[in-house]
CSV table of C-alpha atoms and ligand atoms in Angstrom, one decimal:
chain,number,residue,atom,x,y,z
A,1,MET,CA,-46.4,-21.7,112.0
A,2,SER,CA,-44.6,-21.9,115.3
A,3,THR,CA,-46.5,-20.3,118.3
A,4,GLU,CA,-43.1,-19.7,120.0
A,5,ALA,CA,-41.9,-16.2,120.1
A,6,PHE,CA,-39.1,-15.4,117.6
A,7,PRO,CA,-36.5,-16.6,117.2
A,8,TYR,CA,-38.0,-20.1,116.6
A,9,THR,CA,-36.0,-23.0,115.2
A,10,VAL,CA,-36.8,-25.3,112.3
A,11,THR,CA,-38.3,-28.5,113.8
A,12,PRO,CA,-35.9,-31.5,113.6
A,13,ASP,CA,-38.6,-33.4,111.8
A,14,THR,CA,-38.1,-31.3,108.7
A,15,LYS,CA,-34.5,-32.4,108.4
A,16,ASN,CA,-35.0,-36.2,109.1
A,17,ARG,CA,-37.6,-37.3,106.6
A,18,GLU,CA,-37.8,-37.4,102.8
A,19,LEU,CA,-37.6,-33.9,101.4
A,20,SER,CA,-39.0,-32.1,98.5
A,21,ALA,CA,-36.6,-30.8,95.9
A,22,ALA,CA,-36.9,-27.3,97.2
A,23,MET,CA,-36.1,-28.3,100.8
A,24,LYS,CA,-33.2,-30.4,99.6
A,25,ARG,CA,-31.8,-27.3,97.9
A,26,SER,CA,-32.3,-25.3,101.0
A,27,PHE,CA,-30.5,-27.7,103.3
A,28,TYR,CA,-27.8,-29.1,101.0
A,29,HIS,CA,-27.2,-26.6,98.2
A,30,TYR,CA,-27.1,-23.3,100.1
A,31,PRO,CA,-24.5,-23.1,102.9
A,32,ASN,CA,-26.9,-21.5,105.3
A,33,GLU,CA,-30.7,-21.7,106.0
A,34,ARG,CA,-31.2,-17.9,105.9
A,35,PRO,CA,-29.9,-15.7,103.2
A,36,GLU,CA,-28.7,-13.2,105.8
A,37,ASP,CA,-26.3,-15.9,107.1
A,38,ASN,CA,-24.9,-16.6,103.6
A,39,PRO,CA,-21.6,-14.8,103.0
A,40,LEU,CA,-22.5,-14.5,99.3
A,41,PHE,CA,-25.8,-12.8,100.1
A,42,THR,CA,-25.9,-9.0,100.3
A,43,ASN,CA,-28.0,-5.9,100.0
A,44,PHE,CA,-26.6,-2.9,98.3
A,45,LYS,CA,-26.4,0.7,99.5
A,46,TYR,CA,-25.9,3.5,97.0
A,47,THR,CA,-24.1,6.8,97.4
A,48,PRO,CA,-23.8,9.6,94.8
A,49,LEU,CA,-20.2,10.5,94.0
A,50,LYS,CA,-18.8,14.0,94.5
A,51,GLY,CA,-16.3,15.6,92.1
A,52,PHE,CA,-17.4,14.6,88.6
A,53,ASP,CA,-18.7,17.5,86.6
A,54,TYR,CA,-22.1,17.0,84.9
A,55,SER,CA,-23.0,20.6,85.1
A,56,ASP,CA,-23.9,20.7,81.3
A,57,GLY,CA,-26.7,18.2,82.1
A,58,ASP,CA,-27.7,18.0,78.4
A,59,GLY,CA,-26.6,14.4,77.7
A,60,THR,CA,-23.4,15.3,76.0
A,61,THR,CA,-21.1,14.1,78.8
A,62,THR,CA,-21.3,10.5,80.0
A,63,ARG,CA,-19.3,8.5,82.4
A,64,ARG,CA,-20.1,4.8,82.7
A,65,ASP,CA,-18.7,1.2,82.9
A,66,PRO,CA,-16.0,1.7,85.7
A,67,SER,CA,-13.1,-0.6,86.1
A,68,LYS,CA,-12.1,-2.4,89.3
A,69,ILE,CA,-10.8,0.2,91.8
A,70,LEU,CA,-7.1,0.0,92.6
A,71,PHE,CA,-5.3,1.4,95.6
A,72,GLU,CA,-1.9,2.7,94.5
A,73,ASN,CA,0.4,5.6,95.7
A,74,GLY,CA,-1.8,6.2,98.7
A,75,LYS,CA,-5.1,6.7,96.7
A,76,TYR,CA,-7.8,5.0,94.9
A,77,TYR,CA,-7.8,4.8,91.1
A,78,VAL,CA,-10.7,4.0,88.7
A,79,TRP,CA,-10.8,3.9,84.9
A,80,TYR,CA,-14.1,4.3,82.9
A,81,THR,CA,-15.8,5.1,79.7
A,82,LYS,CA,-16.1,8.9,79.0
A,83,ARG,CA,-18.1,10.4,76.1
A,84,ASP,CA,-18.0,14.1,75.7
A,85,THR,CA,-19.6,14.9,72.4
A,86,GLU,CA,-21.2,18.1,71.0
A,87,THR,CA,-24.7,16.6,70.8
A,88,PRO,CA,-26.4,13.9,72.9
A,89,CYS,CA,-26.1,10.4,71.6
A,90,LEU,CA,-28.8,9.0,69.1
A,91,GLY,CA,-29.1,5.6,70.8
A,92,MET,CA,-28.3,2.3,69.2
A,93,LYS,CA,-31.4,2.4,67.1
A,94,GLY,CA,-30.2,5.7,65.6
A,95,ALA,CA,-26.8,4.2,64.5
A,96,LYS,CA,-27.4,4.7,60.8
A,97,ASP,CA,-27.4,8.5,61.4
A,98,ALA,CA,-24.2,8.5,63.4
A,99,THR,CA,-21.4,10.6,62.0
A,100,ASP,CA,-17.7,11.2,62.9
A,101,THR,CA,-18.9,13.5,65.7
A,102,VAL,CA,-22.5,12.3,66.4
A,103,ALA,CA,-22.6,9.2,68.6
A,104,SER,CA,-25.0,6.3,68.3
A,105,ALA,CA,-24.9,4.5,71.6
A,106,ASP,CA,-24.0,6.2,74.9
A,107,TRP,CA,-20.6,4.4,74.7
A,108,ASP,CA,-19.9,5.4,71.0
A,109,LEU,CA,-17.1,7.9,70.3
A,110,ALA,CA,-15.8,7.4,73.8
A,111,GLU,CA,-12.4,7.3,75.4
A,112,VAL,CA,-11.0,5.6,78.6
A,113,TRP,CA,-10.5,8.2,81.3
A,114,TYR,CA,-9.4,7.9,84.9
A,115,ALA,CA,-10.0,9.5,88.3
A,116,THR,CA,-8.4,9.3,91.7
A,117,SER,CA,-9.9,9.6,95.2
A,118,ASP,CA,-8.7,9.7,98.8
A,119,ASP,CA,-11.9,8.2,100.3
A,120,GLY,CA,-13.8,6.5,97.5
A,121,PHE,CA,-16.6,9.0,97.6
A,122,THR,CA,-15.0,12.3,96.2
A,123,TRP,CA,-13.2,11.8,92.9
A,124,GLU,CA,-10.9,14.0,90.9
A,125,GLU,CA,-11.0,13.4,87.2
A,126,GLN,CA,-7.3,13.2,86.0
A,127,GLY,CA,-7.8,13.0,82.2
A,128,VAL,CA,-7.6,10.6,79.4
A,129,ALA,CA,-5.8,7.3,79.8
A,130,VAL,CA,-6.5,5.7,76.4
A,131,PRO,CA,-7.6,7.9,73.6
A,132,ARG,CA,-9.1,6.6,70.4
A,133,PRO,CA,-6.3,5.5,68.0
A,134,PRO,CA,-6.1,6.9,64.5
A,135,LYS,CA,-8.2,5.2,61.8
A,136,PRO,CA,-8.1,2.4,60.7
A,137,GLN,CA,-6.6,0.9,64.0
A,138,VAL,CA,-9.0,-1.1,66.1
A,139,GLY,CA,-10.8,1.2,68.5
A,140,PHE,CA,-10.7,4.3,66.2
A,141,ARG,CA,-14.5,4.6,66.6
A,142,SER,CA,-14.6,4.1,70.3
A,143,VAL,CA,-12.7,2.7,73.2
A,144,CYS,CA,-14.7,1.9,76.3
A,145,THR,CA,-15.6,-0.4,79.2
A,146,PRO,CA,-12.1,-0.9,80.6
A,147,ASP,CA,-10.8,-3.1,83.4
A,148,ILE,CA,-7.4,-2.9,85.0
A,149,LEU,CA,-4.8,-5.7,85.6
A,150,LYS,CA,-1.7,-5.4,87.8
A,151,TRP,CA,0.7,-8.1,86.8
A,152,LYS,CA,4.4,-8.3,87.8
A,153,GLY,CA,4.6,-4.6,88.7
A,154,ARG,CA,3.1,-3.3,85.4
A,155,PHE,CA,-0.4,-2.1,84.7
A,156,TYR,CA,-2.7,-3.2,81.8
A,157,LEU,CA,-5.9,-1.7,80.7
A,158,TYR,CA,-8.2,-4.0,78.7
A,159,TYR,CA,-11.2,-2.4,76.9
A,160,GLN,CA,-13.7,-2.7,74.1
A,161,ALA,CA,-12.4,-1.4,70.8
A,162,PHE,CA,-15.0,-0.5,68.1
A,163,THR,CA,-14.4,0.1,64.4
A,164,GLU,CA,-18.1,1.0,63.7
A,165,PRO,CA,-20.8,2.9,65.5
A,166,SER,CA,-22.4,0.5,68.0
A,167,GLY,CA,-25.9,-0.4,66.8
A,168,LEU,CA,-25.1,-0.4,63.1
A,169,ARG,CA,-25.3,-4.3,63.0
A,170,GLY,CA,-25.3,-5.0,66.7
A,171,ASP,CA,-22.9,-4.1,69.5
A,172,TYR,CA,-19.9,-5.6,67.7
A,173,CYS,CA,-16.3,-5.4,69.0
A,174,PRO,CA,-13.3,-7.3,70.3
A,175,ILE,CA,-10.9,-6.4,73.2
A,176,ALA,CA,-7.7,-4.3,72.9
A,177,VAL,CA,-5.0,-3.5,75.6
A,178,SER,CA,-2.7,-0.7,76.6
A,179,HIS,CA,0.0,-0.9,79.3
A,180,SER,CA,2.1,1.3,81.5
A,181,ASP,CA,4.5,1.1,84.4
A,182,SER,CA,2.4,3.5,86.4
A,183,PRO,CA,-1.4,3.8,87.0
A,184,ASP,CA,-0.9,7.5,86.0
A,185,GLY,CA,0.4,6.4,82.5
A,186,PRO,CA,1.5,7.2,79.9
A,187,TRP,CA,-0.2,4.1,78.4
A,188,THR,CA,1.3,2.3,75.4
A,189,PRO,CA,-1.4,0.8,73.2
A,190,GLU,CA,-0.7,-2.6,71.7
A,191,GLU,CA,-1.6,-2.5,68.1
A,192,GLY,CA,-4.5,-4.8,67.1
A,193,VAL,CA,-6.8,-7.1,69.1
A,194,ILE,CA,-5.8,-9.0,72.2
A,195,ILE,CA,-9.0,-11.0,72.7
A,196,PRO,CA,-10.8,-11.5,69.3
A,197,THR,CA,-14.4,-12.3,68.7
A,198,GLY,CA,-15.1,-16.0,67.9
A,199,LYS,CA,-15.1,-17.6,64.5
A,200,GLU,CA,-18.4,-17.7,62.5
A,201,GLY,CA,-20.9,-19.8,64.2
A,202,GLU,CA,-19.2,-19.7,67.6
A,203,TRP,CA,-21.3,-18.2,70.5
A,204,ASP,CA,-19.1,-15.1,70.8
A,205,GLN,CA,-18.6,-14.5,67.0
A,206,PHE,CA,-19.8,-10.9,67.2
A,207,ALA,CA,-18.5,-9.4,70.4
A,208,VAL,CA,-16.2,-9.8,73.4
A,209,HIS,CA,-17.4,-7.3,76.0
A,210,GLY,CA,-16.7,-6.1,79.5
A,211,PRO,CA,-13.4,-7.7,80.4
A,212,CYS,CA,-13.0,-8.5,84.1
A,213,MET,CA,-9.4,-9.3,84.9
A,214,LEU,CA,-8.2,-11.6,87.8
A,215,VAL,CA,-5.2,-13.7,88.5
A,216,HIS,CA,-5.4,-17.3,89.4
A,217,ASN,CA,-2.9,-20.2,89.4
A,218,ASP,CA,-0.2,-17.8,88.1
A,219,LYS,CA,-2.3,-17.1,85.0
A,220,ILE,CA,-4.4,-14.1,83.8
A,221,TYR,CA,-8.1,-14.8,83.8
A,222,CYS,CA,-10.3,-12.6,81.7
A,223,TYR,CA,-14.1,-13.2,82.1
A,224,TYR,CA,-16.1,-11.5,79.5
A,225,LYS,CA,-19.6,-11.3,78.1
A,226,SER,CA,-20.9,-12.0,74.7
A,227,ALA,CA,-24.3,-12.8,73.2
A,228,PHE,CA,-25.8,-15.7,71.2
A,229,ASN,CA,-28.4,-15.0,68.5
A,230,ARG,CA,-27.4,-11.4,67.7
A,231,PRO,CA,-28.8,-9.4,66.1
A,232,ASP,CA,-32.4,-10.9,66.2
A,233,ARG,CA,-32.6,-11.9,69.8
A,234,LEU,CA,-30.4,-11.4,72.8
A,235,TRP,CA,-29.1,-14.1,75.1
A,236,VAL,CA,-26.2,-12.8,77.1
A,237,ALA,CA,-23.7,-15.3,78.6
A,238,MET,CA,-20.2,-15.1,80.1
A,239,GLY,CA,-17.0,-16.6,78.8
A,240,LEU,CA,-13.5,-17.1,80.1
A,241,ALA,CA,-10.2,-16.6,78.3
A,242,ILE,CA,-6.8,-17.4,80.0
A,243,SER,CA,-3.2,-16.3,79.3
A,244,ASP,CA,0.1,-16.5,81.1
A,245,ASP,CA,1.3,-13.2,79.5
A,246,PRO,CA,-0.9,-10.1,79.4
A,247,LEU,CA,0.2,-9.2,75.9
A,248,LYS,CA,0.1,-12.7,74.4
A,249,PRO,CA,-3.0,-14.5,73.0
A,250,PHE,CA,-5.6,-15.5,75.5
A,251,GLU,CA,-7.0,-19.0,75.1
A,252,LYS,CA,-10.8,-19.3,75.3
A,253,HIS,CA,-12.0,-22.0,77.7
A,254,PRO,CA,-13.4,-25.1,75.9
A,255,LEU,CA,-16.5,-25.0,78.2
A,256,ASN,CA,-17.4,-21.5,77.2
A,257,PRO,CA,-19.8,-19.9,78.0
A,258,VAL,CA,-19.2,-20.6,81.7
A,259,MET,CA,-22.2,-18.6,82.9
A,260,ASN,CA,-25.6,-18.6,81.3
A,261,SER,CA,-26.9,-15.2,82.5
A,262,GLY,CA,-25.8,-11.7,83.6
A,263,HIS,CA,-24.6,-8.6,81.9
A,264,GLU,CA,-21.6,-6.5,82.8
A,265,VAL,CA,-19.0,-8.7,84.4
A,266,ALA,CA,-18.5,-8.3,88.2
A,267,MET,CA,-16.3,-10.9,89.8
A,268,PHE,CA,-13.9,-11.4,92.8
A,269,PRO,CA,-11.8,-14.3,94.2
A,270,PHE,CA,-13.7,-15.8,97.2
A,271,LYS,CA,-12.1,-18.6,99.3
A,272,GLU,CA,-10.3,-20.8,96.8
A,273,GLY,CA,-12.9,-20.1,94.1
A,274,VAL,CA,-14.4,-17.1,92.3
A,275,ALA,CA,-17.7,-15.3,92.9
A,276,ALA,CA,-19.8,-13.4,90.3
A,277,LEU,CA,-22.6,-11.0,90.5
A,278,LEU,CA,-25.0,-11.7,87.6
A,279,ILE,CA,-27.6,-9.0,86.8
A,280,GLN,CA,-30.2,-8.1,84.2
A,281,ASP,CA,-30.2,-10.9,81.6
A,282,GLY,CA,-31.0,-14.6,81.6
A,283,ASN,CA,-32.8,-17.1,83.7
A,284,GLU,CA,-30.3,-16.7,86.5
A,285,HIS,CA,-30.2,-12.9,86.6
A,286,TYR,CA,-29.9,-11.2,90.0
A,287,THR,CA,-27.9,-14.0,91.6
A,288,MET,CA,-24.5,-14.3,93.2
A,289,GLN,CA,-22.7,-17.3,91.8
A,290,TYR,CA,-19.7,-19.3,92.9
A,291,ALA,CA,-17.2,-21.6,91.1
A,292,GLU,CA,-14.7,-23.4,93.3
A,293,ASP,CA,-12.8,-24.4,90.2
A,294,TRP,CA,-13.2,-21.0,88.5
A,295,VAL,CA,-15.2,-22.6,85.6
A,296,ASN,CA,-18.3,-24.4,86.8
A,297,PHE,CA,-20.6,-21.9,88.4
A,298,ASP,CA,-23.7,-22.4,90.6
A,299,ILE,CA,-26.1,-20.1,92.3
A,300,ALA,CA,-25.0,-19.1,95.8
A,301,SER,CA,-27.7,-16.5,96.6
A,302,ILE,CA,-30.4,-14.3,95.0
A,303,VAL,CA,-30.0,-10.6,95.3
A,304,GLU,CA,-32.2,-7.5,94.7
A,305,LEU,CA,-31.6,-4.0,93.5
A,306,ALA,CA,-28.1,-5.0,92.4
A,307,PRO,CA,-25.7,-2.5,90.9
A,308,THR,CA,-25.4,-2.1,87.1
A,309,ALA,CA,-22.0,-2.4,85.6
A,310,ALA,CA,-20.4,-3.1,89.0
A,311,LYS,CA,-16.7,-3.5,89.6
A,312,PHE,CA,-15.3,-4.0,93.0
A,313,PHE,CA,-12.5,-2.6,95.1
A,314,ASP,CA,-10.6,-5.8,95.7
A,315,PRO,CA,-7.0,-5.8,96.9
A,316,ASP,CA,-7.0,-9.6,96.5
A,317,ALA,CA,-7.9,-9.6,92.8
A,318,PHE,CA,-4.3,-10.0,91.5
A,319,GLU,CA,-2.8,-11.6,94.5
A,320,ASP,CA,-3.5,-15.2,93.5
A,321,SER,CA,-3.9,-15.9,97.3
A,322,GLY,CA,-6.2,-18.9,96.9
A,323,ASP,CA,-8.0,-17.5,99.9
A,324,GLY,CA,-10.2,-14.6,98.6
A,325,PRO,CA,-11.6,-12.5,101.5
A,326,GLY,CA,-14.5,-11.0,99.6
A,327,VAL,CA,-15.5,-7.4,98.9
A,328,THR,CA,-17.3,-4.5,100.6
A,329,TRP,CA,-17.7,-1.8,98.0
A,330,GLY,CA,-17.2,-0.8,94.4
A,331,LEU,CA,-18.4,1.6,91.6
A,332,CYS,CA,-21.3,1.1,89.2
A,333,HIS,CA,-23.3,3.3,86.8
A,334,PHE,CA,-26.8,4.6,86.4
A,335,VAL,CA,-28.0,5.0,82.8
A,336,ASN,CA,-30.6,7.3,81.3
A,337,ALA,CA,-29.8,10.1,83.8
A,338,GLY,CA,-31.2,13.3,82.5
A,339,GLY,CA,-34.4,12.0,80.8
A,340,PRO,CA,-35.5,11.8,77.2
A,341,GLY,CA,-33.2,13.6,74.7
A,342,THR,CA,-30.6,14.2,77.4
A,343,GLU,CA,-29.8,10.6,78.4
A,344,HIS,CA,-26.3,10.1,79.8
A,345,SER,CA,-24.8,7.8,82.4
A,346,ILE,CA,-23.3,8.7,85.8
A,347,LEU,CA,-21.0,6.7,88.1
A,348,ALA,CA,-22.0,5.9,91.6
A,349,ARG,CA,-20.7,4.1,94.6
A,350,PHE,CA,-22.3,0.9,96.1
A,351,ASP,CA,-21.5,-0.7,99.4
A,352,CYS,CA,-22.2,-4.4,100.1
A,353,ASP,CA,-21.4,-7.1,102.5
A,354,LEU,CA,-19.7,-9.9,100.6
A,355,ARG,CA,-17.1,-10.7,103.1
A,356,ARG,CA,-16.0,-14.0,104.6
A,357,ASP,CA,-15.1,-12.5,108.0
A,358,LYS,CA,-18.8,-11.7,108.5
A,359,PHE,CA,-19.4,-15.3,109.7
A,360,ASP,CA,-16.1,-17.1,109.6
A,361,PRO,CA,-14.4,-16.8,113.0
A,362,LEU,CA,-11.3,-18.5,111.6
A,363,PHE,CA,-10.9,-16.1,108.8
A,364,LYS,CA,-8.4,-13.3,109.4
B,401,LIG,C1,-22.2,-1.8,78.7
B,401,LIG,C2,-21.4,-3.0,78.6
B,401,LIG,C3,-20.7,-2.9,77.3
B,401,LIG,C4,-21.6,-2.7,76.1
B,401,LIG,C5,-22.0,-1.3,76.5
B,401,LIG,C6,-20.7,-0.7,76.7
B,401,LIG,O1,-22.7,-1.4,79.9
B,401,LIG,O2,-22.3,-4.1,78.6
B,401,LIG,O3,-19.9,-1.7,77.3
B,401,LIG,O4,-21.0,-2.8,74.9
B,401,LIG,O5,-22.9,-1.3,77.6
């Protein structure tokens, strides 16, 4: 231990002799010696949102799984899962008792709603964007967990589309899409599935969840989560599907899954590559990861108290700038608000410091 007063410096000797594996990683893998100097390290600050009505407080109203936040028409927009049922949900384990009006999971019998805000803290709920389509169309049981894409002047909402109560066999669903020329809608649903589950035996054979839409190399990139080993064990991993037309088939990447950990998908372009916040599941949970080529990810930093189901406000997400500036805030959810028997989820704001201009004097 140095006897010098702080700040002391690492002795040159540490850098000039043979190094242990851990010190090699420290000097050569991480761009900076201290996490606080690493642009992909951050802490998270949380703020409750104003404007959403949870006054019933009995678990019958839930808002969760927000989309990325867009800034359009002089205000912020977010889309999210809303469940407003007569009784609280039963939980996935209660799925066999679910009915046409009694939900299994918190996201069963849900619709995609949207809200707008002038400052990102106080939100005004505007109404439903994507209702459940009539039976037997995909999504008739629940549509939830949306993300937004802006592509050549039009808007596209991608979301999970269920045809059975979640929990009956697992959390099984593919992705469907609706589109509009305005973020206020009206939204036109495309019939059928836009990103299907994998074939039998493939890693994503049961589910494609949590789309996170970005634009790269003039193509639409959809990162998504799925799970190996359902229903016995849960190993969550992330895949990538690419298309050059938002309504045409997406091609799944041959190296899928491209991330081995994480849960809800939270990503943003960063420099020429893409950064991902991985939470909750897997050996590499609670890390920020980076892939310069948008496919081969590596750990960039380890984070604590990270937001659940985060999506960022990121004006660069659809710009294809090749020069991502990073992000400073987004929305997330907290589950199990209300306590036993009245569980529901609420949306919240997080602020973070994942910006390049923090340390890069050349970055404008
Ligand atoms: C979430 C996401 C997906 C799951 C469920 C609703 O937070 O991981 O969307 O299906 O939980």
